[in-house]
Coordinates of C-alpha atoms in Angstrom, one line a residue:
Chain A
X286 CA -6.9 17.1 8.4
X287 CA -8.7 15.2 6.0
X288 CA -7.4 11.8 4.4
X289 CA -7.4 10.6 0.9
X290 CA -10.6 10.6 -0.7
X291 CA -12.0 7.9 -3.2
X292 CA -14.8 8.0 -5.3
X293 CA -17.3 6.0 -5.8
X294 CA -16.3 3.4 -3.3
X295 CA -17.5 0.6 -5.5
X296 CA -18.2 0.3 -9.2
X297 CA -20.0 -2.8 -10.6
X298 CA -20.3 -2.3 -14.4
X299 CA -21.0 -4.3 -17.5
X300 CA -18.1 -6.1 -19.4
X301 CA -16.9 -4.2 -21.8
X302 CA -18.1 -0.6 -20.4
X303 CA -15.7 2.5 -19.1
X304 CA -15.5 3.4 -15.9
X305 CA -13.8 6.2 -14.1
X306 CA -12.6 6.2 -10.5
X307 CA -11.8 9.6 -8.5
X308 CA -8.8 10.7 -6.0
X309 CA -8.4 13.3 -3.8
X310 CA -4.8 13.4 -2.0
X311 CA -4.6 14.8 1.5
X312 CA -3.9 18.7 0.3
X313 CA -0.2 18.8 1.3
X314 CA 0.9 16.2 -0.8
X315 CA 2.5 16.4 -4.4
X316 CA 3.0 12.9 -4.8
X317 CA 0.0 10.6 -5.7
X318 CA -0.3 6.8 -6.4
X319 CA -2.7 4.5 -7.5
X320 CA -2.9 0.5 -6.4
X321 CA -4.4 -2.5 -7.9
X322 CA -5.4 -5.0 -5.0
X323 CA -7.1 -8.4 -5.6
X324 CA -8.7 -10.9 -2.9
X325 CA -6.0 -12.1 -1.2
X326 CA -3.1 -9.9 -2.6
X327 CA -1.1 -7.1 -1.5
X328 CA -1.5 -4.0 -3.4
X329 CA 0.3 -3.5 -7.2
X330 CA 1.5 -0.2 -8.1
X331 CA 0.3 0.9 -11.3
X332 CA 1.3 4.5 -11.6
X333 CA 2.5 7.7 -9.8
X334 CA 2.7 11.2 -9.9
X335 CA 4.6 14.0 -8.3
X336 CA 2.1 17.2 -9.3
X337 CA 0.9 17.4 -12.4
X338 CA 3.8 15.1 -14.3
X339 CA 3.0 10.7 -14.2
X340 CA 6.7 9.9 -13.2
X341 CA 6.2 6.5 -13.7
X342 CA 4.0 3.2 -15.0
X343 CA 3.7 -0.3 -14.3
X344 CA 3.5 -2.7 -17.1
X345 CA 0.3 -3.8 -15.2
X346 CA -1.2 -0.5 -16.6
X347 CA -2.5 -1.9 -20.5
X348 CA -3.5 0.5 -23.2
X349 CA -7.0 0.3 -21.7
X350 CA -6.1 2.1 -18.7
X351 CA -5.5 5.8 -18.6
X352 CA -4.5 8.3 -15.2
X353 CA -4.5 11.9 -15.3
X354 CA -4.0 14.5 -12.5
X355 CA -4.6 17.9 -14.5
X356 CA -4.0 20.1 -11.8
X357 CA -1.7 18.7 -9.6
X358 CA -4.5 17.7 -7.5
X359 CA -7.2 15.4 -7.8
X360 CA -6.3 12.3 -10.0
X361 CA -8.8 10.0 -12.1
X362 CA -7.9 6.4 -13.2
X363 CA -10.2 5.5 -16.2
X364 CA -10.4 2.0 -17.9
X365 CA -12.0 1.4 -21.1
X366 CA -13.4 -1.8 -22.3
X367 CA -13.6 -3.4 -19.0
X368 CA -12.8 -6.9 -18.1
X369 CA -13.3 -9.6 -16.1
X370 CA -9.6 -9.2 -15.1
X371 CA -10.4 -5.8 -14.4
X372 CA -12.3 -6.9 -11.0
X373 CA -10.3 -5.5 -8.0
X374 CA -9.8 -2.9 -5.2
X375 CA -8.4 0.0 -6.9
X376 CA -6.1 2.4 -4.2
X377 CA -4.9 5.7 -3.8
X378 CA -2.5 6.7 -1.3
X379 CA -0.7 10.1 -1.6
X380 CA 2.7 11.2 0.2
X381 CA 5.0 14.3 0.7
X382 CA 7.6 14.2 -2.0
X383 CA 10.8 13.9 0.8
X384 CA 12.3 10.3 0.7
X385 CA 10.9 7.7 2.4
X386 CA 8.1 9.3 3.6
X387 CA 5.0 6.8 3.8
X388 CA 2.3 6.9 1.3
X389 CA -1.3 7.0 3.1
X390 CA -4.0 5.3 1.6
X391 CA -7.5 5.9 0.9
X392 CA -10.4 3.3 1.1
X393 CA -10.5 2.2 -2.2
X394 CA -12.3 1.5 -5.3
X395 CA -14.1 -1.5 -5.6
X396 CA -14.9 -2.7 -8.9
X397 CA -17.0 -5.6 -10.2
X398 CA -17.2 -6.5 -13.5
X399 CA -20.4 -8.4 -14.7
Chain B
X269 CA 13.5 -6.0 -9.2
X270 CA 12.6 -6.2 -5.6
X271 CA 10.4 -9.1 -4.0
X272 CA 8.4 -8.8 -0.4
X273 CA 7.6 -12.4 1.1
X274 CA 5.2 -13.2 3.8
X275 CA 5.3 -16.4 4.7
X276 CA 2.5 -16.5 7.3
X277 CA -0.6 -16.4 5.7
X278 CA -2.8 -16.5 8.8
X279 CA -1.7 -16.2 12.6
X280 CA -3.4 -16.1 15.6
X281 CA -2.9 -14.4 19.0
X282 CA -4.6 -14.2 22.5
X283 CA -5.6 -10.8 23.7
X284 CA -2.7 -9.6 25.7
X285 CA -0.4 -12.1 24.7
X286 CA 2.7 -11.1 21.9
X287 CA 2.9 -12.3 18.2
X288 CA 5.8 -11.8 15.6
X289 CA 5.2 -11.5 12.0
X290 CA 7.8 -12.3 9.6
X291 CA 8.6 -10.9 6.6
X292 CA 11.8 -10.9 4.0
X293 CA 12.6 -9.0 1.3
X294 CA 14.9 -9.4 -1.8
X295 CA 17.3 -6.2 -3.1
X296 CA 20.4 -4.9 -4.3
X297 CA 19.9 -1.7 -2.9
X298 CA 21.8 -0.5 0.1
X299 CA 19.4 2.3 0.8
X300 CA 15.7 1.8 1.3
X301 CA 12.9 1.9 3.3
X302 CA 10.3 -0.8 5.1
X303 CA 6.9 -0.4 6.5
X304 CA 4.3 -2.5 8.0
X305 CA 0.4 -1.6 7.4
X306 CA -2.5 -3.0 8.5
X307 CA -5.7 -3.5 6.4
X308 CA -8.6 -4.3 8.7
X309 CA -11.5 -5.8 6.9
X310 CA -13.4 -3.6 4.5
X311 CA -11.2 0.0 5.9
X312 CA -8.3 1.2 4.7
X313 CA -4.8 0.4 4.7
X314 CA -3.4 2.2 7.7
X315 CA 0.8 2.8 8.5
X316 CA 2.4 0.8 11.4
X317 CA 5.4 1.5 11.5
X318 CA 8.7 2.5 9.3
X319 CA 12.3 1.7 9.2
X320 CA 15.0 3.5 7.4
X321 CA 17.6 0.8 6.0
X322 CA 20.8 3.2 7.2
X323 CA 19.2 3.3 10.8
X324 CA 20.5 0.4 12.8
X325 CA 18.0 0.6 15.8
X326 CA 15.1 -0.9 15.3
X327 CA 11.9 1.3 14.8
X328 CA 9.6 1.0 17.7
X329 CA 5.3 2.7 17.9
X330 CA 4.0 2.1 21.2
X331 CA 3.1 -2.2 21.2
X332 CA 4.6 -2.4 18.0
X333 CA 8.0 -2.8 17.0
X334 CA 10.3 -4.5 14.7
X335 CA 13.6 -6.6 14.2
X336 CA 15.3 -5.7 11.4
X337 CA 18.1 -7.9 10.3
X338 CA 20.2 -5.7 7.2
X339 CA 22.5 -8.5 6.4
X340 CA 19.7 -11.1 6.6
X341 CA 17.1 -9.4 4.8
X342 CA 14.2 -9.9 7.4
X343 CA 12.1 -7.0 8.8
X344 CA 9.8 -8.7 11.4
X345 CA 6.6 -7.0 13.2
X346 CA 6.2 -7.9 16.8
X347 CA 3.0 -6.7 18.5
X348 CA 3.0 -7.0 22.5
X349 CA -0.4 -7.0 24.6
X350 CA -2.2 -7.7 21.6
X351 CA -5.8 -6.0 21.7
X352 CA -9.1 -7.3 19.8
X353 CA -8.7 -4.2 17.5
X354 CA -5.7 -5.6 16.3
X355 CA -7.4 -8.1 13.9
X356 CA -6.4 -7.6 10.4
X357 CA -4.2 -7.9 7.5
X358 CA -1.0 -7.2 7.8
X359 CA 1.1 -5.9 4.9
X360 CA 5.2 -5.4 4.6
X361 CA 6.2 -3.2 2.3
X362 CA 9.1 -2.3 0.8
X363 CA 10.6 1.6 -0.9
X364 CA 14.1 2.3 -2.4
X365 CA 16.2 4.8 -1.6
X366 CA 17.4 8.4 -2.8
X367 CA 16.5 8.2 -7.1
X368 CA 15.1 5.0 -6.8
X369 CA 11.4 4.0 -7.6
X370 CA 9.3 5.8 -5.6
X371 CA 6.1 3.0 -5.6
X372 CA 6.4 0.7 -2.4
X373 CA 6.2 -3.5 -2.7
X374 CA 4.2 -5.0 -0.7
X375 CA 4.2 -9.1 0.3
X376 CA 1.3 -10.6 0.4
X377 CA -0.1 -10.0 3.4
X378 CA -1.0 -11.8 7.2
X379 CA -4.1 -12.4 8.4
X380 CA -4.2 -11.9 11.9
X381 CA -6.6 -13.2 14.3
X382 CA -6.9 -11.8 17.8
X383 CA -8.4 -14.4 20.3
X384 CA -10.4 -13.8 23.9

């Protein structure tokens, strides 16, 4: 049984640059979420999905930042025109879609803008 | 909207002795859901324990287990015979019910130390 899978596990990039970040849920689960964690913080949600559809978006998420999961499977969480701001863990943790079950999390995305 | 606090930004604990974390939480929901993770440094985010809101007795996993207070809002983490391994951050999160938001809340996290 294999967890959540990130890719690449960290990111350092030019201000100003796109970058693209990779999630693989465990293969059971339809729902899939992406995190924003800075040093010192708890996770933020930014978005979800349950298969294929983005149920829902935090207002964290700008106009820069863009999540897809064509297939119902993988996910990608792209941000144009980086930041400063932008520096953070990025998480993905995927869950079963019955109520209240917990979301597990994989080990993260860590970006650093230049 | 919902709100997770964790008062405690650091605690410390000697190996084998027992340590309570605190945590409250803020909603107008009657139905919900509460977790603790734990974040060890530089590895991922990993699922203590849960509570269902409608459940009464408190959740208990092995040396963990909680005291949740409904009417007080408070969903506390005690670890007994705590172990070197447990070192890390410790996260309370929060999930609505039934047709609420799925995304969980978390506070902002205890740093826990474990002691020889």
């Amino acid at each position: 049984d294999t967890g959540v899978s990130q890719d690449p596990r960290h990111k350092i990039t030019k201000r100003g640059q796109n970058v693209t970040f990779r999630c693989d849920p465990i293969s059971e689960h339809n729902r899939l979420y992406w995190y924003r964690q800075t040093l010192g913080q708890g996770p933020e949600f930014l978005t979800y999905f349950q298969n294929e559809a983005q149920l829902e978006k935090s207002r964290l998420l700008s106009d820069r930042f863009s999540a897809e999961r064509p297939k119902g499977s993988f996910s990608t969480l792209e941000i144009q025109r980086t930041e400063q701001g932008d520096s953070a863990m990025y998480l993905c943790a995927s869950s079963l879609e019955y109520e209240g079950q917990p979301q597990h999390f994989g080990d993260g995305t860590r970006l650093s803008i230049l | 909207a919902q709100t997770v606090t964790q008062s405690q930004p650091e605690m410390s604990v000697q190996e084998a002795e027992t340590v309570t974390l605190s945590c409250t939480y803020d909603t107008s929901e009657s139905d919900y859901y509460l977790f603790w993770y734990k974040q060890p440094p530089s590895r991922q985010m990993i699922l203590v324990i849960r509570q269902e809101a409608y459940k009464q007795q408190n959740a208990t996993e092995n040396r963990f287990s909680v005291n949740f207070q409904k009417a007080a809002k408070s969903f506390s983490l005690k670890i007994s015979d705590s172990q070197l391994g447990d070192a890390a951050m410790y996260f309370c999160a929060y999930r609505g019910g039934i047709g609420t938001a799925s995304k969980l809340t978390f506070g902002t996290g205890t740093r826990l130390q474990v002691t020889l």
